[in-house]
PDB file of C-alpha atoms in Angstrom:
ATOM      1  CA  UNK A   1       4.966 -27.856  -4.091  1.00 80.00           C
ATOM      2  CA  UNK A   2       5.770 -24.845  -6.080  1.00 92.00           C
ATOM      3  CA  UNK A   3       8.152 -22.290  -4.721  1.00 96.00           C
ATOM      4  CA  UNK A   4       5.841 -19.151  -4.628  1.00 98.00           C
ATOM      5  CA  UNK A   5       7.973 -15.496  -4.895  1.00 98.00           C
ATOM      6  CA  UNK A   6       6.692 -12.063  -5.320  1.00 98.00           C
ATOM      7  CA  UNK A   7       9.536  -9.612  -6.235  1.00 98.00           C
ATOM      8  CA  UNK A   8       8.334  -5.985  -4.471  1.00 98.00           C
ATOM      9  CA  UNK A   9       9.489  -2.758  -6.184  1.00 97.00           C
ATOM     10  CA  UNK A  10       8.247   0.244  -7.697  1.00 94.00           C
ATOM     11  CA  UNK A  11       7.690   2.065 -10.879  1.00 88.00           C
ATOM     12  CA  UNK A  12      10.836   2.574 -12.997  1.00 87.00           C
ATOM     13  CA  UNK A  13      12.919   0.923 -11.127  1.00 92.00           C
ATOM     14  CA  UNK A  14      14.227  -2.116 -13.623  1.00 91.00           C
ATOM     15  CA  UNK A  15      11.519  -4.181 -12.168  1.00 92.00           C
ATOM     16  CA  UNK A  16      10.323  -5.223 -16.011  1.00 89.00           C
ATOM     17  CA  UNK A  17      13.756  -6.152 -16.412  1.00 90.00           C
ATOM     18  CA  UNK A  18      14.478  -7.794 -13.702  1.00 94.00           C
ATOM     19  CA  UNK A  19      10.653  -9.791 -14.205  1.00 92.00           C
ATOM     20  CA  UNK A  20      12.259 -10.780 -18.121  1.00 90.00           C
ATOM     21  CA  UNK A  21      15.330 -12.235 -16.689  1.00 92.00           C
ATOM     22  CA  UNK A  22      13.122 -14.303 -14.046  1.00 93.00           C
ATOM     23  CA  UNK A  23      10.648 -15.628 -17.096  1.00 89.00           C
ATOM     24  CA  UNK A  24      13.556 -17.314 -18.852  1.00 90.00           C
ATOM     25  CA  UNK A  25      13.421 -19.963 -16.121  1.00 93.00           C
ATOM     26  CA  UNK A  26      10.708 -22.958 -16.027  1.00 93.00           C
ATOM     27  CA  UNK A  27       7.515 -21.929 -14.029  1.00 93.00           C
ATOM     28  CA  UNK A  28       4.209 -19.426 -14.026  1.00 91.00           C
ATOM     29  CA  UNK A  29       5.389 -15.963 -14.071  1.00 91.00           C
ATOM     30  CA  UNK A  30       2.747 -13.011 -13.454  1.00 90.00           C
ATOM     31  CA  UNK A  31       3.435  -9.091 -14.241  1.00 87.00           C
ATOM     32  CA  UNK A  32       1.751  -6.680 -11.604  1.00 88.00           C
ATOM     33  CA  UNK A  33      -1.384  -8.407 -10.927  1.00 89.00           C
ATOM     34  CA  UNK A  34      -2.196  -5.920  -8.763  1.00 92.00           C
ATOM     35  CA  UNK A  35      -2.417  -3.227 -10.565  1.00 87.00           C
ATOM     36  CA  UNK A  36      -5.755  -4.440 -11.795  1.00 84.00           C
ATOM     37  CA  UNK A  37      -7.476  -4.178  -9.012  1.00 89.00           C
ATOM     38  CA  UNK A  38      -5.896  -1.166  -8.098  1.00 90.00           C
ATOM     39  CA  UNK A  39      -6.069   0.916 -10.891  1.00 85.00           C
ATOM     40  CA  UNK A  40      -8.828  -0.265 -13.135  1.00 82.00           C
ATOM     41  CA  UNK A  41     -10.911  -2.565 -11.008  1.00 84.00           C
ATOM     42  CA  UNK A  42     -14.995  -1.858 -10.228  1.00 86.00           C
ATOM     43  CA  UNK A  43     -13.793  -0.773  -6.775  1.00 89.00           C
ATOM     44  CA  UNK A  44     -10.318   1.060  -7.904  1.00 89.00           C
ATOM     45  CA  UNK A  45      -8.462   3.168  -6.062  1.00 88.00           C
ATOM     46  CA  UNK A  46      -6.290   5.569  -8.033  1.00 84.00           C
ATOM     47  CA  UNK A  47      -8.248   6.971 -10.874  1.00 78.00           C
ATOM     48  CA  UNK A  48      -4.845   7.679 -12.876  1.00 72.00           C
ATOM     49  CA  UNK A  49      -5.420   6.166 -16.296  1.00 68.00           C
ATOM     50  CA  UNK A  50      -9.005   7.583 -17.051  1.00 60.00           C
ATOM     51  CA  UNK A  51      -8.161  10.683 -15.946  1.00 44.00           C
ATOM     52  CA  UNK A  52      -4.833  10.099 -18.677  1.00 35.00           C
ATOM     53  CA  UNK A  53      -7.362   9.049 -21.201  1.00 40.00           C
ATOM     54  CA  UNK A  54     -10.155   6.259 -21.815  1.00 39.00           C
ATOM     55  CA  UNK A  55      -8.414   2.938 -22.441  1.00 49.00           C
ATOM     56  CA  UNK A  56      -8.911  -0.488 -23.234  1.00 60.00           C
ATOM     57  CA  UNK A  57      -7.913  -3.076 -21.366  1.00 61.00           C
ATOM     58  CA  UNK A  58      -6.344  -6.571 -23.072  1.00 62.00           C
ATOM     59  CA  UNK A  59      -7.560  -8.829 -20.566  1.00 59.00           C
ATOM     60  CA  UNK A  60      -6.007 -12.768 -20.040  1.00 63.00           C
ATOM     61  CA  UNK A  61      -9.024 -15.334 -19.127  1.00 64.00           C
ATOM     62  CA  UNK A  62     -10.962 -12.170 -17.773  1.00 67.00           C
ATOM     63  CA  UNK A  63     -14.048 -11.126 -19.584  1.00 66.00           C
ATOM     64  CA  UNK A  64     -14.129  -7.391 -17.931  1.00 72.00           C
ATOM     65  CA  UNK A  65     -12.733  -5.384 -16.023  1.00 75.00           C
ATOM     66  CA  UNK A  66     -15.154  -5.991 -13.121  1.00 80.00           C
ATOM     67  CA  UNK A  67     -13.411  -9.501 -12.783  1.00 81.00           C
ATOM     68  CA  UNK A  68     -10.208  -7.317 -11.419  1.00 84.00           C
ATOM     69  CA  UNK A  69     -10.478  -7.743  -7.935  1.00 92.00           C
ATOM     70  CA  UNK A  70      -7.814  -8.476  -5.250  1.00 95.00           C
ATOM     71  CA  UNK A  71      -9.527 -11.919  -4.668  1.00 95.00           C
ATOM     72  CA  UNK A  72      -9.778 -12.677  -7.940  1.00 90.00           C
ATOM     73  CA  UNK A  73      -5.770 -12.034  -8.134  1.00 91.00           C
ATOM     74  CA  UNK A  74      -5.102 -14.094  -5.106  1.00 94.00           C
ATOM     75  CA  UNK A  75      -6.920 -17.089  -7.058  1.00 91.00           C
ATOM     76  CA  UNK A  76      -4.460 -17.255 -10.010  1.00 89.00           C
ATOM     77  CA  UNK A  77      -1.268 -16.588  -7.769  1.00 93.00           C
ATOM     78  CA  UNK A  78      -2.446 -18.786  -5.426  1.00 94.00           C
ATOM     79  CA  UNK A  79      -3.884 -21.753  -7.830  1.00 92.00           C
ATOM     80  CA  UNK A  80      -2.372 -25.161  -8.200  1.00 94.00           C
ATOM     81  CA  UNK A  81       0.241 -25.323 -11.161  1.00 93.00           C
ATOM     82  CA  UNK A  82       1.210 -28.802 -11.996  1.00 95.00           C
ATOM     83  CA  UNK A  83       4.181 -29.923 -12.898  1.00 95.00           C
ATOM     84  CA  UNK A  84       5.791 -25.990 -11.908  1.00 95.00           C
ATOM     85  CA  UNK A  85       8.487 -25.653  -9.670  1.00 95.00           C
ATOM     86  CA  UNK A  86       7.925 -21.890  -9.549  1.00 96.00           C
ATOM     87  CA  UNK A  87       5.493 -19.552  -9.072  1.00 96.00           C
ATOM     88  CA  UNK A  88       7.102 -15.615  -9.678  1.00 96.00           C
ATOM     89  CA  UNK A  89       5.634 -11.935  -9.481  1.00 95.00           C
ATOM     90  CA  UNK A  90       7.157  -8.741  -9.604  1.00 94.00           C
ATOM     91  CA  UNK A  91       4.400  -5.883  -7.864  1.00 95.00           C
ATOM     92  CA  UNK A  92       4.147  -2.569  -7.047  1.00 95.00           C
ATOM     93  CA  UNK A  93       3.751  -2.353  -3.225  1.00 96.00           C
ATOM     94  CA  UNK A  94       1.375   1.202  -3.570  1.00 95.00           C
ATOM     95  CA  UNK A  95      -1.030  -1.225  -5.139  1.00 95.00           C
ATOM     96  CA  UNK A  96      -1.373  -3.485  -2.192  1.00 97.00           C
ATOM     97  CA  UNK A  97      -3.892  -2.105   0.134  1.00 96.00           C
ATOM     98  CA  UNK A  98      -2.444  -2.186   3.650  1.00 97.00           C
ATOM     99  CA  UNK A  99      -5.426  -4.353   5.439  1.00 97.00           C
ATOM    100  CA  UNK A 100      -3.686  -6.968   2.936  1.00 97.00           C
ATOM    101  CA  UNK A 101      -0.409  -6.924   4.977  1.00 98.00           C
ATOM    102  CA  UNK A 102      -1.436  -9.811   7.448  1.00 97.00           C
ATOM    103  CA  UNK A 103      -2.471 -11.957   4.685  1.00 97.00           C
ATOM    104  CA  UNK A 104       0.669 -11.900   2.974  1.00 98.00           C
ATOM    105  CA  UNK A 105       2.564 -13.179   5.720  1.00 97.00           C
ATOM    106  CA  UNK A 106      -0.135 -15.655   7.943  1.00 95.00           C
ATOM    107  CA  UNK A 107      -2.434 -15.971   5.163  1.00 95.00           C
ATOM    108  CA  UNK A 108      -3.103 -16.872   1.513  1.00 94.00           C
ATOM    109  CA  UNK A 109       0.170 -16.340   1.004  1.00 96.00           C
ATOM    110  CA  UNK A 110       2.102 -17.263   3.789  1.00 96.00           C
ATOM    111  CA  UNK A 111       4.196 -19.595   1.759  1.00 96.00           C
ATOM    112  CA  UNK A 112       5.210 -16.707  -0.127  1.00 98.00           C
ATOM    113  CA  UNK A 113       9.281 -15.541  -0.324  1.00 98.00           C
ATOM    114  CA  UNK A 114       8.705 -11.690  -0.527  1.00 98.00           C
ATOM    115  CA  UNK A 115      11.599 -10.078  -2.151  1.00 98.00           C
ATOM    116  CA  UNK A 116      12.440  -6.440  -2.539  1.00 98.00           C
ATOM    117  CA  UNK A 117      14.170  -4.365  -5.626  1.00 98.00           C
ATOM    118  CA  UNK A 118      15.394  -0.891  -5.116  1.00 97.00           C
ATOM    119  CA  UNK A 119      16.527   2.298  -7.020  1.00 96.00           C
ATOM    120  CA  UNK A 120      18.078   5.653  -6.451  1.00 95.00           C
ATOM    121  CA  UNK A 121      14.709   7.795  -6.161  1.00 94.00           C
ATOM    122  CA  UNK A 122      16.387  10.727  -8.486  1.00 94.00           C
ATOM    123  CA  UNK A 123      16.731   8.318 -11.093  1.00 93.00           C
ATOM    124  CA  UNK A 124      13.560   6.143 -10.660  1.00 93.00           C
ATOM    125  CA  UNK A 125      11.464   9.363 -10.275  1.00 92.00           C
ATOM    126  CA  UNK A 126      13.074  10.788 -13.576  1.00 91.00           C
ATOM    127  CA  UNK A 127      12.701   8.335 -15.615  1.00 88.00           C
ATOM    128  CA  UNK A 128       8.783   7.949 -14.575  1.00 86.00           C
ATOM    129  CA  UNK A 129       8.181  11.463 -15.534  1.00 86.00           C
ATOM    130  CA  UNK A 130       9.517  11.210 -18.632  1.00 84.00           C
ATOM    131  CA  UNK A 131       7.180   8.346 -19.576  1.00 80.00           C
ATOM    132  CA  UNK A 132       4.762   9.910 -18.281  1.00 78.00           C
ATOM    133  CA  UNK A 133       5.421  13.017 -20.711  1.00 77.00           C
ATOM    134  CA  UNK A 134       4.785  10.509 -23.256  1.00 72.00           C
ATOM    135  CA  UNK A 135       1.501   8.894 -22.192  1.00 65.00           C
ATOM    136  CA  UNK A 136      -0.063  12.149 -21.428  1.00 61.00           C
ATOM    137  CA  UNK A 137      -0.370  15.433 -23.350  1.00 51.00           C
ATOM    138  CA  UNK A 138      -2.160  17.251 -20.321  1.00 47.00           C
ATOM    139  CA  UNK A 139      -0.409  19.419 -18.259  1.00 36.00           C
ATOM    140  CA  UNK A 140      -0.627  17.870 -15.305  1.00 46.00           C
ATOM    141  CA  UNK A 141       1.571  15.051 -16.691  1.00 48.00           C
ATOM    142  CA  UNK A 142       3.900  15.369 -13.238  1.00 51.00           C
ATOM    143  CA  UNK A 143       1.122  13.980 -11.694  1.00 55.00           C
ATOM    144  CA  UNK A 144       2.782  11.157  -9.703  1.00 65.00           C
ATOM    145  CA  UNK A 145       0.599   8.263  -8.072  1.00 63.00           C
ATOM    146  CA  UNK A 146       0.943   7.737  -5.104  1.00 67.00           C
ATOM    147  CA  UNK A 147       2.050  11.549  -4.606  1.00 67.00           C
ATOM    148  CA  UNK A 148       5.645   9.828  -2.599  1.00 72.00           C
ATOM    149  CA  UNK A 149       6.153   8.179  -6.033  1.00 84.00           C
ATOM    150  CA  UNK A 150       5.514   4.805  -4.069  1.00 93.00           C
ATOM    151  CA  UNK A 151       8.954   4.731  -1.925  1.00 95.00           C
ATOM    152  CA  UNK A 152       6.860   5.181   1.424  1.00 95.00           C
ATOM    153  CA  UNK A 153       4.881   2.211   0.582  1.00 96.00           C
ATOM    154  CA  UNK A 154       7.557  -0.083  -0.328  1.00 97.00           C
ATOM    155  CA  UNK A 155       9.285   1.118   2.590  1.00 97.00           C
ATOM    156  CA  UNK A 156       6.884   0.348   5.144  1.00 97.00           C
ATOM    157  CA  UNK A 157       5.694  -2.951   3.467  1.00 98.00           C
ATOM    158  CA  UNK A 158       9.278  -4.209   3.775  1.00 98.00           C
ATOM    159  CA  UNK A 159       9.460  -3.085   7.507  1.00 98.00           C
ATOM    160  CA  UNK A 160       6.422  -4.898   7.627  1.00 98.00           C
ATOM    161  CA  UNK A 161       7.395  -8.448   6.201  1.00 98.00           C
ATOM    162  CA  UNK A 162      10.436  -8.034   8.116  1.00 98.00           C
ATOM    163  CA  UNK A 163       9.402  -7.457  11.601  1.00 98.00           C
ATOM    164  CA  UNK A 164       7.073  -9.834  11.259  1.00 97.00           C
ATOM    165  CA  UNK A 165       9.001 -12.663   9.492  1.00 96.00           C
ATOM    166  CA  UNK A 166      11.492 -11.700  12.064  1.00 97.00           C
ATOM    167  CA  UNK A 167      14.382 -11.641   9.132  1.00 96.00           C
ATOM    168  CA  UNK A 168      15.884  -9.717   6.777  1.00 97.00           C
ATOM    169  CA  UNK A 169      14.014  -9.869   3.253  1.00 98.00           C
ATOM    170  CA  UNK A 170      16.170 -10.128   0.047  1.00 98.00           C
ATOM    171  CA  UNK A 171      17.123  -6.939  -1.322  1.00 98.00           C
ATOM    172  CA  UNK A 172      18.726  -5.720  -4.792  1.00 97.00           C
ATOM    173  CA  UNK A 173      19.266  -2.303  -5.693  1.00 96.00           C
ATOM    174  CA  UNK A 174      18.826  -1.793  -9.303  1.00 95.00           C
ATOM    175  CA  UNK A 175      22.185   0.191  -9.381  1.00 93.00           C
ATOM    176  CA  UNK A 176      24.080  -3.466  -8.490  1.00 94.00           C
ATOM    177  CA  UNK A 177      21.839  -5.192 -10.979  1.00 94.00           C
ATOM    178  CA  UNK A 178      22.938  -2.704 -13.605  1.00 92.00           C
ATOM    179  CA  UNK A 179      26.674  -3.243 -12.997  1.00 92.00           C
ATOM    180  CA  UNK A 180      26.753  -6.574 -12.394  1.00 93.00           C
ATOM    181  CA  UNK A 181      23.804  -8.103 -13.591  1.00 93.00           C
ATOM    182  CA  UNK A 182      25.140 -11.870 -13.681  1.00 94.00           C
ATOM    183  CA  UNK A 183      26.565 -11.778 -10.159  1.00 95.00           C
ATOM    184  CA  UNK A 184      22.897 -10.095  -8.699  1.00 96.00           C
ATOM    185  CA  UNK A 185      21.298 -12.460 -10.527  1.00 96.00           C
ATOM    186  CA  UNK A 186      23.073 -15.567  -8.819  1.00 96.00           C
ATOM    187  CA  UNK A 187      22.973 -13.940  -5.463  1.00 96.00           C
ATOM    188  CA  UNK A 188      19.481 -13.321  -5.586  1.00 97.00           C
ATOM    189  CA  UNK A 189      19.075 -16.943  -6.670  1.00 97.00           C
ATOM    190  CA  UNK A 190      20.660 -18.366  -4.031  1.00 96.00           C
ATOM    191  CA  UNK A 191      18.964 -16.140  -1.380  1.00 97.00           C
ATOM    192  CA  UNK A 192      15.615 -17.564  -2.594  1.00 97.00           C
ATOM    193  CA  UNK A 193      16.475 -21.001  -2.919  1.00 97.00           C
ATOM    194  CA  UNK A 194      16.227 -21.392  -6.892  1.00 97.00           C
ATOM    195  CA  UNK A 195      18.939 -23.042  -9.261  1.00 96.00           C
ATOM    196  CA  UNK A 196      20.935 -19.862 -10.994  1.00 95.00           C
ATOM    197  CA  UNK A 197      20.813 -20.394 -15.198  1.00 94.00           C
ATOM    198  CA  UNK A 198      23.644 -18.401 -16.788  1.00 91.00           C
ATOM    199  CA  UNK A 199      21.100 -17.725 -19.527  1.00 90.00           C
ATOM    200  CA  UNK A 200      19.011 -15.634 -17.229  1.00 92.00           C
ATOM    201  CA  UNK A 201      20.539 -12.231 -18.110  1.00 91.00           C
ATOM    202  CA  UNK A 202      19.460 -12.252 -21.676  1.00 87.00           C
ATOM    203  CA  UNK A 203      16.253 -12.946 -23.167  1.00 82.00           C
ATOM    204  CA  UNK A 204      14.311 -13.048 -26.620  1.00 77.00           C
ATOM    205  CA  UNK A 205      12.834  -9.324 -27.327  1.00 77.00           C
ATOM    206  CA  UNK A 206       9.017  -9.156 -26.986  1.00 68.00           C
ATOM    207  CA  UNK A 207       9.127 -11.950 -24.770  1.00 59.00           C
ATOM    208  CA  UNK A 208       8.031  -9.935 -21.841  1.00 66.00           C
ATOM    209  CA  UNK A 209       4.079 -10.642 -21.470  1.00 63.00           C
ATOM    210  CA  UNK A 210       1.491  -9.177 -19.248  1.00 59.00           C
ATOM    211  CA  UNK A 211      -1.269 -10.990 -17.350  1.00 56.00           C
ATOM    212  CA  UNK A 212      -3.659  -7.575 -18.593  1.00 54.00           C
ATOM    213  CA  UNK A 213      -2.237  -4.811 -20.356  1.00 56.00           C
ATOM    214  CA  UNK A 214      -3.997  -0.949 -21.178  1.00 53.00           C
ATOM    215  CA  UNK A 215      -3.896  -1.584 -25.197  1.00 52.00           C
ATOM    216  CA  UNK A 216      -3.126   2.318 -26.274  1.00 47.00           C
ATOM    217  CA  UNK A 217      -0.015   2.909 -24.253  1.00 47.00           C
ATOM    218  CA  UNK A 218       1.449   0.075 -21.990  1.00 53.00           C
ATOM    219  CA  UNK A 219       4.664  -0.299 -24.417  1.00 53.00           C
ATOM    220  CA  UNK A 220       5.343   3.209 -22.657  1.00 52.00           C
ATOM    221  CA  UNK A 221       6.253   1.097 -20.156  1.00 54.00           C
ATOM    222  CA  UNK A 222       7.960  -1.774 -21.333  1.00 57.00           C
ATOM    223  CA  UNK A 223       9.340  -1.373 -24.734  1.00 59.00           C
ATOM    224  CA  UNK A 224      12.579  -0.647 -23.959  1.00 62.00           C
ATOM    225  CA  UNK A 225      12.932  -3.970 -21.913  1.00 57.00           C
ATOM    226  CA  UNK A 226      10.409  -5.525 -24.426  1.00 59.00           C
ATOM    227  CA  UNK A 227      12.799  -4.736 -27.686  1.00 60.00           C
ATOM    228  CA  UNK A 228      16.054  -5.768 -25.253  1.00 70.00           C
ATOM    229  CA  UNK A 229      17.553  -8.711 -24.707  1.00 75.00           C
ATOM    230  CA  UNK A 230      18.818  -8.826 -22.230  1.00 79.00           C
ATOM    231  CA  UNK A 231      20.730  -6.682 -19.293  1.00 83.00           C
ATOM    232  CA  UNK A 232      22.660  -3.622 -20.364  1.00 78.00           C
ATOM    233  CA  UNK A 233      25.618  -3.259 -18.340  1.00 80.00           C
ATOM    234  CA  UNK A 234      26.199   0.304 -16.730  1.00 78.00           C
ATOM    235  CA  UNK A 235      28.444   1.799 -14.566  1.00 74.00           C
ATOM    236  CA  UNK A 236      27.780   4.727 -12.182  1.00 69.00           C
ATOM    237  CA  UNK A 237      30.099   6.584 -13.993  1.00 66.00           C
ATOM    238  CA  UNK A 238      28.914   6.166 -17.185  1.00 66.00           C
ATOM    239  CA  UNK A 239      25.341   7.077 -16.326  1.00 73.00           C
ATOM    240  CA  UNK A 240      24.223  10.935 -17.067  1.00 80.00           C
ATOM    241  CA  UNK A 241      23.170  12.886 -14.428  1.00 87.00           C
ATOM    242  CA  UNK A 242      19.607  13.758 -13.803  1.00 90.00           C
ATOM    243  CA  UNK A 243      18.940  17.354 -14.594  1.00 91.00           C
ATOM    244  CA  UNK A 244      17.134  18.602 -11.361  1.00 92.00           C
ATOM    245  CA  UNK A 245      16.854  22.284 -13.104  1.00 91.00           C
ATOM    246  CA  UNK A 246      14.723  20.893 -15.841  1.00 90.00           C
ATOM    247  CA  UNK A 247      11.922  19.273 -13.541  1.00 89.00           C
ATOM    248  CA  UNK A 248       9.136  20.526 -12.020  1.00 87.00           C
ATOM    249  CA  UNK A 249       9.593  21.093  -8.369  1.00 89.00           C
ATOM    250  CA  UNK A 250       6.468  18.652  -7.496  1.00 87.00           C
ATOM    251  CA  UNK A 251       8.827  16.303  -9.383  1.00 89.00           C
ATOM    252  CA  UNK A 252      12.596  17.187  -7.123  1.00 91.00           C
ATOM    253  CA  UNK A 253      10.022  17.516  -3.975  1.00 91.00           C
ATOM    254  CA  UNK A 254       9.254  13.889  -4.564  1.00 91.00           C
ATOM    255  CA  UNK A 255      12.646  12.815  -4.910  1.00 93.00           C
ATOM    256  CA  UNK A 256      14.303  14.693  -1.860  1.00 94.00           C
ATOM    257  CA  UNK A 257      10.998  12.792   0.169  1.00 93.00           C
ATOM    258  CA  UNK A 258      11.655   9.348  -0.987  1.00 94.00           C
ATOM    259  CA  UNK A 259      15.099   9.362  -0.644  1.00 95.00           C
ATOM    260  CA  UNK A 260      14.648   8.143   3.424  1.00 96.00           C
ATOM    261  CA  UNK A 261      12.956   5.307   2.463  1.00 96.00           C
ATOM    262  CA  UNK A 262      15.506   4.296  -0.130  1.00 97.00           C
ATOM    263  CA  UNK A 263      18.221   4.612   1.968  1.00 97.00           C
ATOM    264  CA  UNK A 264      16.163   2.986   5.042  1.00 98.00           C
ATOM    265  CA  UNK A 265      16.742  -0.301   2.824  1.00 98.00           C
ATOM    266  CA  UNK A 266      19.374   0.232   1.292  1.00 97.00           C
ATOM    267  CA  UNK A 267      21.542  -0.858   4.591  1.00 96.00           C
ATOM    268  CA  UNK A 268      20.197  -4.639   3.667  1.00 96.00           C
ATOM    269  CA  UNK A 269      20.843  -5.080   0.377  1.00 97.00           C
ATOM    270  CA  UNK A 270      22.910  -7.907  -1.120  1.00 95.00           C
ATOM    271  CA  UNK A 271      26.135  -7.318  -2.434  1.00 90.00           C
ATOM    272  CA  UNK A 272      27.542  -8.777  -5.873  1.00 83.00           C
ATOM    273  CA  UNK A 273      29.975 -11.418  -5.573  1.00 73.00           C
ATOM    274  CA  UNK A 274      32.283 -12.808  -8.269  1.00 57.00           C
ATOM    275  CA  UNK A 275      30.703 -16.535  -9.643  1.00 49.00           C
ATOM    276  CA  UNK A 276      32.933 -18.890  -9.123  1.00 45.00           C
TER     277      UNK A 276
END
C-alpha cells in the first residue's frame, strides 16, 4: 500500500519548493488540489480570481470547472496507484472547509501522514503582496484571502490533527529549510517514514507541474521555483528586512495577527541535524 502524505502550509511560504524537492522521488505527487474546489469550483468559496480578472483554467483529466469539487479531489488522492510507493500533496489549509476535519483523520483519509510547513508571517505575508501587485492592477491588490492571510487556519487545523491523533505532527519552518535544506530534508524524511535521496534538494527547472493551473498568471506563483533548481541556501543574516513602512497597514495588521499562530507551532518544529 502506498504511503499517502499531505504536506499543510500556506501561501508563500516555500511550499512550491518544498513540493519540487518531494517530486524528484518515485510516486504520484499532486499540487493544491484543493484549491479547485475552493476557489474556482461550481460551489466556490472565495471569489478571489474573478474578481482579479476572468481566467482560464488548464484543467488535467477534467473537462470543466464544474468537475472541481472536494469529492471529486478526494477520488484522485484517494485512488489506487499501482506499482507507487507514495502518494504526496502539499495544500493550503484555508482551502479545506472545516466540516472536512473529521474526515481527514477517521475517514477517507485516515491513512493519511499530515505534515505541516511554516514561515515567519512578516516574510510570508510580504512576499504574497508583492505577487499579488503583479497579478492585479486594481487597487485593492492588498486584498488578502482569507483576511488572516491563512495562519489561523493552519493553526487550528494542526491543533486539530494533533489532539486528535493524540501526537505531535511533523513540522518544518521554512526558515530551517532555507539554511539547511539537506539536513530538513532528511529529517523530515525520516519523520514520515520515506527513504532520504541526496538528490532531493535540486531539481530540473520547469519540472514543477500542477494538477490545474489559471493559464494567464499562475507562473506568478511558481516561476521562481519553476526556473530553479533546486534549494537556495540563505541565512537569516543574509536575508533583507521587510520594509513595514512601505506596506499598507491592512498588510502589517495581518502580519502582527498571524504571528500567534506561527509561533503557536513553532514550539514543535524539527530541528536540523548534521547527516551523518
Amino acid at each position: 500500500m502506498a504511503k499517502r502524505i499531505i504536506l499543510w502550509s500556506e501561501l508563500r511560504c516555500l511550499s512550491t519548493a518544498f513540493y519540487a524537492s518531494m517530486s524528484t522521488l518515485r510516486g504520484k505527487h499532486f499540487q493544491e488540489l484543493f484549491s479547485g474546489p475552493y476557489y474556482f469550483g461550481p460551489n466556490r468559496r472565495s471569489d478571489l480570481y474573478p474578481r482579479l480578472l476572468d481566467s482560464e483554467l488548464e484543467l488535467e483529466g477534467l473537462s470543466s470547472p464544474n468537475d472541481l469539487t472536494y469529492d471529486a479531489m478526494k477520488k484522485v488522492f484517494t485512488a489506487d496507484y499501482p506499482g507507487l510507493n507514495l502518494v504526496f500533496a502539499k495544500e493550503h489549509a484555508h482551502c479545506l472547509p472545516e466540516e472536512m476535519y473529521e474526515d481527514m483523520i477517521t475517514g477517507s483519509y485516515s491513512e493519511v501522514i499530515h505534515t505541516f510547513l511554516i514561515r515567519d508571517p512578516k516574510r510570508a505575508l510580504y512576499s504574497n503582496y508583492k505577487v499579488m501587485l503583479k497579478v492585479s492592477s486594481q487597487a485593492n491588490a492588498v486584498y488578502m484571502d482569507p483576511p488572516n492571510g491563512g495562519f489561523y487556519e493552519l493553526n487550528k487545523f494542526y491543533n486539530f490533527v494533533k489532539t486528535k491523533k493524540g501526537t505531535v505532527p511533523v513540522v518544518i519552518d521554512a526558515a530551517d529549510l532555507q539554511t539547511h535544506p539537506d539536513e530538513m530534508m532528511k529529517g523530515y524524511c525520516d519523520a514520515v517514514g520515506i527513504q532520504f535521496d541526496p538528490k532531493m534538494t535540486t531539481w530540473e527547472p520547469g519540472s514543477v507541474k500542477a494538477h490545474f493551473k489559471v493559464r494567464s498568471f499562475s507562473g506568478a506563483w511558481n516561476d521562481s521555483v519553476s526556473q530553479s533548481c533546486g534549494f537556495i541556501k540563505t541565512k537569516p543574516e543574509e536575508q533583507m528586512p521587510v520594509p513595514l513602512h512601505e506596506l499598507p497597514i491592512e498588510v502589517v495588521k495581518c502580519m502582527e495577527d498571524s504571528k500567534v499562530y506561527y509561533e503557536d507551532m513553532k514550539k514543535d518544529c524539527i530541528k536540523p541535524a548534521l547527516i551523518s
